[in-house]
CSV table of C-alpha atoms and ligand atoms in Angstrom, one decimal:
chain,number,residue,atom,x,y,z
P,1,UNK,CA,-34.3,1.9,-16.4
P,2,UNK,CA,-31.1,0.9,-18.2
P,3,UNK,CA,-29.6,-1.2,-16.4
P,4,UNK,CA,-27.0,-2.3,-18.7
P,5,UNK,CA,-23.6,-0.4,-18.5
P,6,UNK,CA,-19.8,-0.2,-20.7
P,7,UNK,CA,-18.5,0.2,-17.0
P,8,UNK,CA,-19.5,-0.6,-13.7
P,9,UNK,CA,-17.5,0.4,-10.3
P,10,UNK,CA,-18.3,-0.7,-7.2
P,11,UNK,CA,-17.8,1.4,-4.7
P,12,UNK,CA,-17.2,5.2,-4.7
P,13,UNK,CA,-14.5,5.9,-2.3
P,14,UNK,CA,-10.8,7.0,-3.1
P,15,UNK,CA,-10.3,4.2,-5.6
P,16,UNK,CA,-13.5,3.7,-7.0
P,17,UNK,CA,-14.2,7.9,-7.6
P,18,UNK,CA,-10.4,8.1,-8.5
P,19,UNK,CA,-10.5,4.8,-11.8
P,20,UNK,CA,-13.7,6.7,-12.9
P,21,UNK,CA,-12.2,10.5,-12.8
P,22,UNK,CA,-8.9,8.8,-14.6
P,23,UNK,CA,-10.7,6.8,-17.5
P,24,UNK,CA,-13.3,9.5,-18.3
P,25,UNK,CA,-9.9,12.0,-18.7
P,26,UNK,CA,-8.2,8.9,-21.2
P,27,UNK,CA,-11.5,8.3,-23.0
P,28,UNK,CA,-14.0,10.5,-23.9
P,29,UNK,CA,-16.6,7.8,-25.5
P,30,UNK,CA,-16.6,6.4,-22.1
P,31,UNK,CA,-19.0,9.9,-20.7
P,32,UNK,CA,-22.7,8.8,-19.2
P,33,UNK,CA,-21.4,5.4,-20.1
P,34,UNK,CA,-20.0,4.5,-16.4
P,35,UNK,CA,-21.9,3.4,-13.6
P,36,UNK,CA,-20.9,3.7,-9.6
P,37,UNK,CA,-22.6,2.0,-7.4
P,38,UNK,CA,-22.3,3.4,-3.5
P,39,UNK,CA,-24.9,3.2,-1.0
P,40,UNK,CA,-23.3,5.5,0.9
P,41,UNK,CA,-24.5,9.3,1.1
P,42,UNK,CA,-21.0,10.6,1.9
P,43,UNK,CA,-17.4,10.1,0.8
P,44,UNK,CA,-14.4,10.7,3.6
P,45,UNK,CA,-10.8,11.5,3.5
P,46,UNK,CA,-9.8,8.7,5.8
P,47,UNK,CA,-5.7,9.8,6.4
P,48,UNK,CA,-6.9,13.0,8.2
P,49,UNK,CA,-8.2,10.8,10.5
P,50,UNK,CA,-5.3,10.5,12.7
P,51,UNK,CA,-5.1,14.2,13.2
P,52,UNK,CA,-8.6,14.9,14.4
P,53,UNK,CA,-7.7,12.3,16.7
P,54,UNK,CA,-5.0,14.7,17.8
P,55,UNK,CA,-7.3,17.1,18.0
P,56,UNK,CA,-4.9,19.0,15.0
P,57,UNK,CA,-8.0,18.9,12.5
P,58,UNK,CA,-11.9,18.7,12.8
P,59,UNK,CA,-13.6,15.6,11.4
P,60,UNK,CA,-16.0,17.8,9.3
P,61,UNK,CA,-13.6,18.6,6.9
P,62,UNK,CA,-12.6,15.1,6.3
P,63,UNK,CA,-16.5,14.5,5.0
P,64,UNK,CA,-17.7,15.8,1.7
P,65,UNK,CA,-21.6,14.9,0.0
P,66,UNK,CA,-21.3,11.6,-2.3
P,67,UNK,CA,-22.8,13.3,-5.0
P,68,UNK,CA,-20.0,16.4,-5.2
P,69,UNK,CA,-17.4,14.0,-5.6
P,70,UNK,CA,-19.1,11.7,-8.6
P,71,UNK,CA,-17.3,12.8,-11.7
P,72,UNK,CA,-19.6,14.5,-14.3
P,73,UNK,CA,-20.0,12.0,-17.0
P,74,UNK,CA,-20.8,8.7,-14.8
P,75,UNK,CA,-24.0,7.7,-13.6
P,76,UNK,CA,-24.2,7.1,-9.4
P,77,UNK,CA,-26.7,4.2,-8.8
P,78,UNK,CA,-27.2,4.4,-4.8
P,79,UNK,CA,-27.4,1.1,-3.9
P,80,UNK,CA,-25.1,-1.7,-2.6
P,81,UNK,CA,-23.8,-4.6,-4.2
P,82,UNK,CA,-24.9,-8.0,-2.8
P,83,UNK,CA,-23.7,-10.5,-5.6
P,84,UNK,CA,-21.1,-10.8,-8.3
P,85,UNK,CA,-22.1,-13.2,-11.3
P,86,UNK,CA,-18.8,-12.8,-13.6
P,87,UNK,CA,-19.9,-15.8,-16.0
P,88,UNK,CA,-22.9,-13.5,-16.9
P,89,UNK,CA,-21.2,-10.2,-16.6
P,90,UNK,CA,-23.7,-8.7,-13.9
P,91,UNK,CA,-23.7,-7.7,-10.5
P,92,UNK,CA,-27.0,-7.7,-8.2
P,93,UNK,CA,-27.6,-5.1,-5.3
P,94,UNK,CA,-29.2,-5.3,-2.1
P,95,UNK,CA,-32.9,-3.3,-4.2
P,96,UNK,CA,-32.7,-6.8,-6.2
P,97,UNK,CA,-31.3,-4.8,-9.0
P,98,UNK,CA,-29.8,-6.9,-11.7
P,99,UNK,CA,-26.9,-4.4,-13.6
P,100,UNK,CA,-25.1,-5.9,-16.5
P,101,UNK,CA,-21.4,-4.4,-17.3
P,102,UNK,CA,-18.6,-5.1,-20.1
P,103,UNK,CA,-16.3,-4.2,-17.4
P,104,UNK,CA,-16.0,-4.4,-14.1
P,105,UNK,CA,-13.9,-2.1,-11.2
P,106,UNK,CA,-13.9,-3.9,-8.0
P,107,UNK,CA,-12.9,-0.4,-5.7
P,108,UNK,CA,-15.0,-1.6,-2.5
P,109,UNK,CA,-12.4,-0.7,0.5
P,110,UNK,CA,-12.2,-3.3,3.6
P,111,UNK,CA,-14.3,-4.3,6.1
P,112,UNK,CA,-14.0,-3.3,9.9
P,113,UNK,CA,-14.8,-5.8,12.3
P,114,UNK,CA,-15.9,-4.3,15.5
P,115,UNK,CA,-17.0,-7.3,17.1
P,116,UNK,CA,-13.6,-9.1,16.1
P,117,UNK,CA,-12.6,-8.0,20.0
P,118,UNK,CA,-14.7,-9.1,22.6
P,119,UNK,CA,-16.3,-6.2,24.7
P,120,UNK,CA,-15.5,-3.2,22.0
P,121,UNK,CA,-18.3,-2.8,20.1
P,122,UNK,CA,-20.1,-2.3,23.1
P,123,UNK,CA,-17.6,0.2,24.8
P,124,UNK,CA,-16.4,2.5,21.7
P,125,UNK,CA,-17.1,5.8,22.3
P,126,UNK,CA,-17.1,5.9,26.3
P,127,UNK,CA,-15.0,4.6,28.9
P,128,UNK,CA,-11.8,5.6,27.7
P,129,UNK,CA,-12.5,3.1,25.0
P,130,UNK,CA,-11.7,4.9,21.9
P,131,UNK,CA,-10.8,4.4,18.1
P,132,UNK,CA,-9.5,6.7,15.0
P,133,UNK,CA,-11.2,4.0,12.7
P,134,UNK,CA,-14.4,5.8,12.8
P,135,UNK,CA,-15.6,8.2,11.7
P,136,UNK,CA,-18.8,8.6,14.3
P,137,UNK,CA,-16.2,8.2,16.9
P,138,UNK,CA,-13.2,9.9,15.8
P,139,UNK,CA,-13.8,13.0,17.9
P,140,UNK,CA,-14.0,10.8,21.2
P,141,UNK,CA,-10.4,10.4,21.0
P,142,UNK,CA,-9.0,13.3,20.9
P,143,UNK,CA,-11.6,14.2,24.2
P,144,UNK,CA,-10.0,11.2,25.6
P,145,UNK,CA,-6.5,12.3,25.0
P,146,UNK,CA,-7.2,15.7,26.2
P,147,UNK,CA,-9.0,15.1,29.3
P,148,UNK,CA,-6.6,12.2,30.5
P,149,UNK,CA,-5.0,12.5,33.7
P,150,UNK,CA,-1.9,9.8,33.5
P,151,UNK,CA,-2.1,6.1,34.5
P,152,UNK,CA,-1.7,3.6,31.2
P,153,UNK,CA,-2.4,4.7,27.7
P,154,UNK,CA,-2.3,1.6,25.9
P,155,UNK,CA,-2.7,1.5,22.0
P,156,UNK,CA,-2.8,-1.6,19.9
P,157,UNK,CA,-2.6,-2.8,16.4
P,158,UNK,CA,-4.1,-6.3,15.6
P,159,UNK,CA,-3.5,-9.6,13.4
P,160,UNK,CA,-5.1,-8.4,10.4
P,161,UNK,CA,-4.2,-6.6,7.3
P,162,UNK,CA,-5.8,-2.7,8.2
P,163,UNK,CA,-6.3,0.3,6.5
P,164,UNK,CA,-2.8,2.4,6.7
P,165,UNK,CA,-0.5,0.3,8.7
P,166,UNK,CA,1.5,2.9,10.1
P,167,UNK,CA,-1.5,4.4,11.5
P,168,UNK,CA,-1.9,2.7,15.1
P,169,UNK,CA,0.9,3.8,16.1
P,170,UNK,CA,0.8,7.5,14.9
P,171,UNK,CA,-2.4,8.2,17.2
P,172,UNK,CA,0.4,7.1,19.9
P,173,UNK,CA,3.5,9.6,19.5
P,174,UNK,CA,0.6,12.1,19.0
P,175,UNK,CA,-0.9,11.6,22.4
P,176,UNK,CA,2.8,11.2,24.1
P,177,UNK,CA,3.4,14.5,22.4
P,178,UNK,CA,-0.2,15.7,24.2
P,179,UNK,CA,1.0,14.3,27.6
P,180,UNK,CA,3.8,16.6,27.6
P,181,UNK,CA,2.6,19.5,26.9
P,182,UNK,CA,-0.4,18.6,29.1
P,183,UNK,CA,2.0,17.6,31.6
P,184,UNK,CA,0.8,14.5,32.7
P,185,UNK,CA,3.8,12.3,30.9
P,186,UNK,CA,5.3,12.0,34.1
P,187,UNK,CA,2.5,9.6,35.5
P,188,UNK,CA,1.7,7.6,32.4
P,189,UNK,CA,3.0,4.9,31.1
P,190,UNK,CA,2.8,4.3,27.5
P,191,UNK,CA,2.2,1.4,25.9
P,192,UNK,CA,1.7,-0.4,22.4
P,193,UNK,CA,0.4,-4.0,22.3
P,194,UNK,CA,0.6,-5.1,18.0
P,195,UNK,CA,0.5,-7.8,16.7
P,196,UNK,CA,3.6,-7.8,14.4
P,197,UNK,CA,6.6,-8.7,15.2
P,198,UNK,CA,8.6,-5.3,15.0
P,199,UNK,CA,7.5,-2.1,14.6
P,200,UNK,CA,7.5,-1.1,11.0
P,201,UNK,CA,8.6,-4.1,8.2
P,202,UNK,CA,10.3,-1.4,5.9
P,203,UNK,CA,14.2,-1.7,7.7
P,204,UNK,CA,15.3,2.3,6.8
P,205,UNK,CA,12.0,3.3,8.7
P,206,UNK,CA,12.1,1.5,11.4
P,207,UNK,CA,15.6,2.1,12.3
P,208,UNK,CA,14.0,5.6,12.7
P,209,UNK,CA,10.8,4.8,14.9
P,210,UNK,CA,12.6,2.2,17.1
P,211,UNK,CA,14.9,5.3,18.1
P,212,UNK,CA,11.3,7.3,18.3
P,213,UNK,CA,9.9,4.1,21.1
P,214,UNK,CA,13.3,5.1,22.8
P,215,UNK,CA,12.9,8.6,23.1
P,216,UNK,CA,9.7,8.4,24.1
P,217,UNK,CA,10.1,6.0,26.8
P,218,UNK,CA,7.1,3.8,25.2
P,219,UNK,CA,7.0,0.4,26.2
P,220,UNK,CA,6.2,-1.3,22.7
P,221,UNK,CA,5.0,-5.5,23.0
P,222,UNK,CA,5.2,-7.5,19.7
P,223,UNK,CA,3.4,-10.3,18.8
P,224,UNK,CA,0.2,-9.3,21.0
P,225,UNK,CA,-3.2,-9.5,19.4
P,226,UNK,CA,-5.8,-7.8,21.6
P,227,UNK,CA,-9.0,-10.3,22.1
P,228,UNK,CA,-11.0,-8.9,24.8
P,229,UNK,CA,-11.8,-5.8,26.5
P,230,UNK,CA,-13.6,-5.3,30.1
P,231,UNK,CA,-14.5,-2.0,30.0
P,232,UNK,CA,-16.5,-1.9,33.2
P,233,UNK,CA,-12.6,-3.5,35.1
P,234,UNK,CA,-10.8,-0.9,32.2
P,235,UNK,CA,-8.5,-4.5,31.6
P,236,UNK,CA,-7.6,-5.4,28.3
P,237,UNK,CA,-6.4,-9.1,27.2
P,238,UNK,CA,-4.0,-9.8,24.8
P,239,UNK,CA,-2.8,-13.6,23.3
P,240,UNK,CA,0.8,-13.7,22.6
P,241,UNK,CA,0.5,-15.0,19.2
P,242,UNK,CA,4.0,-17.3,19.3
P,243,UNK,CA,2.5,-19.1,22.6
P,244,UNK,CA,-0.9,-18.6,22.8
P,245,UNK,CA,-0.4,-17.3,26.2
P,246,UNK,CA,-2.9,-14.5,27.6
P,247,UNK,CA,-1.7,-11.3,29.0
P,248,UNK,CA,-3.9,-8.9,30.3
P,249,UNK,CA,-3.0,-5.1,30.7
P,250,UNK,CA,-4.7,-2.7,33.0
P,251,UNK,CA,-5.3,0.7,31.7
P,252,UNK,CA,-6.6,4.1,31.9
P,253,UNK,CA,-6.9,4.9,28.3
P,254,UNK,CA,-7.6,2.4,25.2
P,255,UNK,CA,-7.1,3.3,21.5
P,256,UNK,CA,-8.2,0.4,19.3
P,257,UNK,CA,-7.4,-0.4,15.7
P,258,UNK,CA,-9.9,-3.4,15.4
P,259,UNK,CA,-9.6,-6.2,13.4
P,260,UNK,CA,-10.4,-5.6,9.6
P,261,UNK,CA,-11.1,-8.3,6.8
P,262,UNK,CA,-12.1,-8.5,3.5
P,263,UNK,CA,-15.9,-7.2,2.9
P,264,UNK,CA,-18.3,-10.1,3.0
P,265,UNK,CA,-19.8,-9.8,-0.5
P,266,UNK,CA,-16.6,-10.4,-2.0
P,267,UNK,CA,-14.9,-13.0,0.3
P,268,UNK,CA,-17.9,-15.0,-0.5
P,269,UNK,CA,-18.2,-14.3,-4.5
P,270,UNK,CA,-15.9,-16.2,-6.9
P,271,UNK,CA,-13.9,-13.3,-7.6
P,272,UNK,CA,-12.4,-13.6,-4.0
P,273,UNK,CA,-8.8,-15.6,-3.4
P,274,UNK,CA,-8.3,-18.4,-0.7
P,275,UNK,CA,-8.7,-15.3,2.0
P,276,UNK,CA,-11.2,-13.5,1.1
P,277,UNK,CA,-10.0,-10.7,-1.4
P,278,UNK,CA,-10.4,-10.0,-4.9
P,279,UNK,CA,-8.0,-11.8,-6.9
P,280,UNK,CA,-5.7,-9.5,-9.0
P,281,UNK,CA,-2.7,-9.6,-11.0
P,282,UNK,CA,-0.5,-7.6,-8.6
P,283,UNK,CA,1.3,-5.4,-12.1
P,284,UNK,CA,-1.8,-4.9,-14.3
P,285,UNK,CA,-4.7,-4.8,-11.3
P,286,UNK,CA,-6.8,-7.3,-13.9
P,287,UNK,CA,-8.8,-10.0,-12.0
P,288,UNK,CA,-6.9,-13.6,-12.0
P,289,UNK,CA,-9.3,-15.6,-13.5
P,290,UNK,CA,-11.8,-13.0,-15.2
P,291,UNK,CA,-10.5,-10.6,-17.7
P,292,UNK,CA,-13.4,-8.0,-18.1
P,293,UNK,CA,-12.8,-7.1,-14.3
P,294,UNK,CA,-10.4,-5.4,-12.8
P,295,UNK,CA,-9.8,-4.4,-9.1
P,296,UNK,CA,-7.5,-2.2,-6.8
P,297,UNK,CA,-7.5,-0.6,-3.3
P,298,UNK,CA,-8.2,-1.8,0.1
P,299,UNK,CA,-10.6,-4.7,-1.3
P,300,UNK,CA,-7.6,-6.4,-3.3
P,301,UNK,CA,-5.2,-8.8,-2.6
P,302,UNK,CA,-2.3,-6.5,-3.5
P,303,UNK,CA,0.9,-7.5,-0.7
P,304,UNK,CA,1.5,-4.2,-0.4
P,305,UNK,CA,0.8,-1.7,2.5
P,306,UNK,CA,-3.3,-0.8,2.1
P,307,UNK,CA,-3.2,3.0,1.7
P,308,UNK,CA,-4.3,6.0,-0.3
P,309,UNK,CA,-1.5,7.0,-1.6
P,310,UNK,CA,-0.9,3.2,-3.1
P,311,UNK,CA,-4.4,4.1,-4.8
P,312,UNK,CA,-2.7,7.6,-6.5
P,313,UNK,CA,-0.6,5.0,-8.5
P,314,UNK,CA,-3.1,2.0,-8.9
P,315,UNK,CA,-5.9,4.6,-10.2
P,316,UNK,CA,-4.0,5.1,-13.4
P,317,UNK,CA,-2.6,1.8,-14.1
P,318,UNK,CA,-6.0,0.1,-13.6
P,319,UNK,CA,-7.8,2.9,-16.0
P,320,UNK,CA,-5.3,2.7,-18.7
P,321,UNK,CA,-4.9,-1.0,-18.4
P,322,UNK,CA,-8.8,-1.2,-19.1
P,323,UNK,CA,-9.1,1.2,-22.1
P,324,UNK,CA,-6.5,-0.8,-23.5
P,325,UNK,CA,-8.3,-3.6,-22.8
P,326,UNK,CA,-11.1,-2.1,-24.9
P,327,UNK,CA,-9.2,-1.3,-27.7
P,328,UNK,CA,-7.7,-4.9,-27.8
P,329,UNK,CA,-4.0,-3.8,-27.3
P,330,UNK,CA,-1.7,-5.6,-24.7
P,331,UNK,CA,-1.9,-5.0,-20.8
P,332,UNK,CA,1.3,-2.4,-20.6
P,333,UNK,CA,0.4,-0.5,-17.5
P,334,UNK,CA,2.1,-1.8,-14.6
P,335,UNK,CA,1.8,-0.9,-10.5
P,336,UNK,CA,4.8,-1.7,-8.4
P,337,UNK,CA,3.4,-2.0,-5.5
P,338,UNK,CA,4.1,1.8,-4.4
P,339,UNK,CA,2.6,2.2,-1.4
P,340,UNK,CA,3.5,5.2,1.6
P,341,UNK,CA,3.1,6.2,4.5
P,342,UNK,CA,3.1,9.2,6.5
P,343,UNK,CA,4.2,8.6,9.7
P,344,UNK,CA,3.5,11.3,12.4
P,345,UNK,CA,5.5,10.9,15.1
P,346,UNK,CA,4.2,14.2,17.3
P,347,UNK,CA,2.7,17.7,16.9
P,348,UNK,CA,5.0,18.9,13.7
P,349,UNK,CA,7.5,15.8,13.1
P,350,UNK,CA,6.5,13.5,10.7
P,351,UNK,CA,8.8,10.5,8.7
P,352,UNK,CA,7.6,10.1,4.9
P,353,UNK,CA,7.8,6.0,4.4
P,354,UNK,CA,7.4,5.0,0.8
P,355,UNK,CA,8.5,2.1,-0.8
P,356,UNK,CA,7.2,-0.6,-2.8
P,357,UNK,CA,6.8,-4.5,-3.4
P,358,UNK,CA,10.4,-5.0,-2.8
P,359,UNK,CA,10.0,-3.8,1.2
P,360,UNK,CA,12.8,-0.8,-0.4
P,361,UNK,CA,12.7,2.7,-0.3
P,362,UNK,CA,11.5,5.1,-3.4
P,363,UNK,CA,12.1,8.2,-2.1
P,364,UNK,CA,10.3,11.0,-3.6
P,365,UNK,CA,11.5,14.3,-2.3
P,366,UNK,CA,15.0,15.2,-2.6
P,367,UNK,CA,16.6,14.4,1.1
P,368,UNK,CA,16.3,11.5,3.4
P,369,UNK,CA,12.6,10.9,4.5
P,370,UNK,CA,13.6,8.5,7.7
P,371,UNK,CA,14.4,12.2,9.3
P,372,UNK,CA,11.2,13.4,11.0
P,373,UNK,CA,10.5,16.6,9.7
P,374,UNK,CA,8.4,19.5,10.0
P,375,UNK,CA,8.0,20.3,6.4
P,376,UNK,CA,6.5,16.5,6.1
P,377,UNK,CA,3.9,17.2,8.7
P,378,UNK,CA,3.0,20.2,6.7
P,379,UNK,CA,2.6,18.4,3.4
P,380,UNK,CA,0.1,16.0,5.9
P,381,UNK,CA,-2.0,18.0,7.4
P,382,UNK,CA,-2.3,20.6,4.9
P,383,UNK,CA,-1.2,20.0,1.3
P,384,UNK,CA,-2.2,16.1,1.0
P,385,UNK,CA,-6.2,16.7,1.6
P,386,UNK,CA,-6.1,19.4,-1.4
P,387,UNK,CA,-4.4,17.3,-3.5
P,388,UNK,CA,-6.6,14.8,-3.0
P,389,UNK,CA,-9.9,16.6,-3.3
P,390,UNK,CA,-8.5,18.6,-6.0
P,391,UNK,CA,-6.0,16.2,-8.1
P,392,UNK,CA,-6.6,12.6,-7.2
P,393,UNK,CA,-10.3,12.5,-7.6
P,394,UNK,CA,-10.5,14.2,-10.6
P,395,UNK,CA,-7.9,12.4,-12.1
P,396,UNK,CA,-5.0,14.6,-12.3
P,397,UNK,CA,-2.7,13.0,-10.0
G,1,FAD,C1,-7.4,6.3,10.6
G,1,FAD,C2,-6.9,6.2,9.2
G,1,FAD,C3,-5.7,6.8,8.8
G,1,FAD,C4,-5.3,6.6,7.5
G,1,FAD,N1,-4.1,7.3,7.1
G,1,FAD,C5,-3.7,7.2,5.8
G,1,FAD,C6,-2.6,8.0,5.4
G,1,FAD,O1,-1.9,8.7,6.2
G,1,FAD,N2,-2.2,7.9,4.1
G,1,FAD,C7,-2.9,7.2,3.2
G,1,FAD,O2,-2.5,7.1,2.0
G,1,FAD,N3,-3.9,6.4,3.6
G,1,FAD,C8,-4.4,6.4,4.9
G,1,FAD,N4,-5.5,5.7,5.3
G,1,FAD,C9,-6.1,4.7,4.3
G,1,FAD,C10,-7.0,5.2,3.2
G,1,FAD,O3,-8.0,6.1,3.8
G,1,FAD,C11,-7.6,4.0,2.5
G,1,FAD,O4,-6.5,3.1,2.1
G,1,FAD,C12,-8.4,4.4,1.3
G,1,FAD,O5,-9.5,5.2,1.7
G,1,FAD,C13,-8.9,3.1,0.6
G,1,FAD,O6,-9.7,3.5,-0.5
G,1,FAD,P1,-10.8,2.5,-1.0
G,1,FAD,O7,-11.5,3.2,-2.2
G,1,FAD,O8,-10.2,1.1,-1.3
G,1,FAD,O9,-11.8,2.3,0.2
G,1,FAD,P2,-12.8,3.4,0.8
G,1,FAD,O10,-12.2,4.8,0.5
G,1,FAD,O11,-12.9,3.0,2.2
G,1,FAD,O12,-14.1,3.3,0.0
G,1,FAD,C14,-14.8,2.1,-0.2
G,1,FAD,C15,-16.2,2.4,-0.7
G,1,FAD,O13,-16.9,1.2,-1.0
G,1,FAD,C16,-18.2,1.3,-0.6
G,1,FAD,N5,-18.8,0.0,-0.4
G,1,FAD,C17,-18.7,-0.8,0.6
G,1,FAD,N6,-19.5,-1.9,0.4
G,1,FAD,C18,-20.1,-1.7,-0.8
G,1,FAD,C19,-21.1,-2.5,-1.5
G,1,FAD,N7,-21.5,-3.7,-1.0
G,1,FAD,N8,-21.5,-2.1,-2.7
G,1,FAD,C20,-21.0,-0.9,-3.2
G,1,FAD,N9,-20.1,-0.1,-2.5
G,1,FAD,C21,-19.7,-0.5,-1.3
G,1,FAD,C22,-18.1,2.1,0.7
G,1,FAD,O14,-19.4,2.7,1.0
G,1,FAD,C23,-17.1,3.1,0.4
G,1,FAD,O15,-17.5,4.3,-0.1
G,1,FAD,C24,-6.0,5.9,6.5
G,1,FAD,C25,-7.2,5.3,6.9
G,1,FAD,C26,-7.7,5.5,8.2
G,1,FAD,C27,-9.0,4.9,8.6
């Protein structure tokens, strides 16, 4: 077997399939001469997520076969990565496979930690104890939501970077939404436990959402990191993370956004930074200290919001970026750190963040997107998934 490839990517999610769909488009030479390597048998649309935990979409259509989504012209090696040896331009895999690359795409998404809360692994899935951050259990919150009776929904967003910020909180206007119409609001208290200190860092935005917490009536706690869950007692603990104090919250309902880091092979490979993530120019998406590689999405330490829709503008800069590369012309490509964020905030109401390194607004649409709107919610649940299963993975937009 050849094992010796112009390109290698690692990992064949919505970066990793969306780099290799965008530099087989800008360079023809480069057909049967990129390699993926995925373990994984399937490939997910992740932001429809939040609505099957609605119960507004069914998770099967958020899961496609690896293999339909590999762009013609690359070659999937189904294996996963263990090592990175950058000096010698190769990468080993967990089959011992030693693959040799000119270049290198680091597209390998981020790591959930399950056990990063004491008591959750254990409880996800039953006891009220549910989670939108995976697929398996997906469904279970949305049967939570529907069946519950009133008492305390508590949801919570932790210390860590995670995968679409604004997504803890969206599961929780959805289910206040629910509790209306199932009319149980009445008895329930809601509640949000997160970590950061206010409740979106984008000020137009959350101008808009702290209004939303008002209306709502939700009682929204900054600065608490959930540790611990007793699932038997339904009790979850939280340390204030200015004075280390615990707090412990009784509830009737639990949705959990666990912790998440960076994945393990990488944190511990020299391609990683001080914390654990690949190491990338933030404007050109080429690797710090080694210029043949090049990474973007979740696994990369770009200070900007860890999305898909940052991935629609990193895909192109990264594959243009590397072709030029190849044809020893200057680095011109440049990402600004565009990232957004589609923030439901009920059944039909949804407020379209985007903005970019500078923490502003870049407004795409024509009107104010801190207005929730139904014609956003729309574009969510039912244009976004075609344009990315038709557009963004094959490299068109
Ligand atoms: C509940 C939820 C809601 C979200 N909402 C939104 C939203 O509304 N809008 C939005 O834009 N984004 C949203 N996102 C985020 C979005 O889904 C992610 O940012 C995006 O999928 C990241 O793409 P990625 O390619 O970096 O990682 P992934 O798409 O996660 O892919 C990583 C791939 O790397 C593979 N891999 C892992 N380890 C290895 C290894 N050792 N070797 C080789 N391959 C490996 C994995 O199998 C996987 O296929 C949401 C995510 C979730 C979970």
């Amino acid at each position: 077997m050849n094992n010796n490839y112009k390109v290698v990517i690692v990992g064949g999610g919505s970066a990793g399939i969306s780099v290799a769909a965008r530099l087989l488009r800008q360079s023809h030479s480069l057909f049967n001469q990129i390699a993926i390597v995925e373990p994984a048998d399937k490939h997910y649309y992740q932001p429809l997520w939040t609505l099957v935990g609605g119960g507004a979409a069914k998770k099967e259509v958020t899961e496609r076969e690896m293999q339909s989504v590999i762009p013609e012209g690359t070659i999937w090696i189904q294996e996963a990565v263990n090592t990175f040896l950058p000096n010698e331009n190769a990468i080993t895999t967990d089959q011992g496979t030693l693959i040799t690359y000119e270049y290198l795409v680091v597209a390998a998404g981020i790591e959930v930690n399950w056990n990063g809360v004491k008591g959750l692994q254990e409880a996800l899935g039953q006891h009220e104890v549910c989670s939108n951050y995976s697929y398996t259990h997906v469904d279970y919150t949305w049967e939570t939501i529907r069946s519950f009776k009133g008492g305390t929904a508590l949801f919570t967003h932790p210390a860590t970077p995670v995968k679409c910020g604004g997504a803890p909180q969206k599961i929780m206007y959805l289910a206040e939404d629910y509790f209306n119409r199932s009319g149980v609001r009445n008895q329930t208290q809601v509640v949000f436990g997160s970590a950061n200190p206010a409740i979106f860092d984008v000020a137009k935005y959350r101008a808009t959402l702290e209004k939303v917490l008002e209306r709502k009536q939700i009682d929204a706690r900054f600065r608490r990191n959930l540790i611990e869950i007793n699932a038997e007692e339904k009790i979850a603990t939280f340390e204030h993370l200015d004075t280390g104090a615990k707090e412990t919250v009784a509830y009737d309902m639990i949705h959990v956004t666990p912790p998440m880091q960076a994945p393990t092979f990488i944190k511990n490979s020299p391609l990683s930074d001080a914390a654990g993530w690949l190491d990338v120019h933030k404007h050109t998406l080429q690797h710090n200290q080694f210029a043949n590689v090049f990474g973007l999405g979740d696994c990369a330490n770009l200070p900007t919001s860890k999305t898909g829709a940052a991935i629609r503008k990193q895909a192109p800069v990264a594959a243009t970026n590397i072709i030029s590369l190849m044809r020893d012309q200057p680095l011109t490509a440049s990402y600004d750190g565009y990232s957004s964020c589609p923030i439901v905030t009920g059944y039909n109401k949804l407020v379209l963040a985007e903005f970019d390194y500078t923490k502003e607004p870049c407004e795409m649409m024509p009107f104010n997107q801190a207005v929730e709107r139904q014609s956003m919610y729309i574009l969510k649940k039912d244009l976004l998934p075609v344009m990315y299963w038709n557009g963004m993975l094959k490299g068109t937009m």
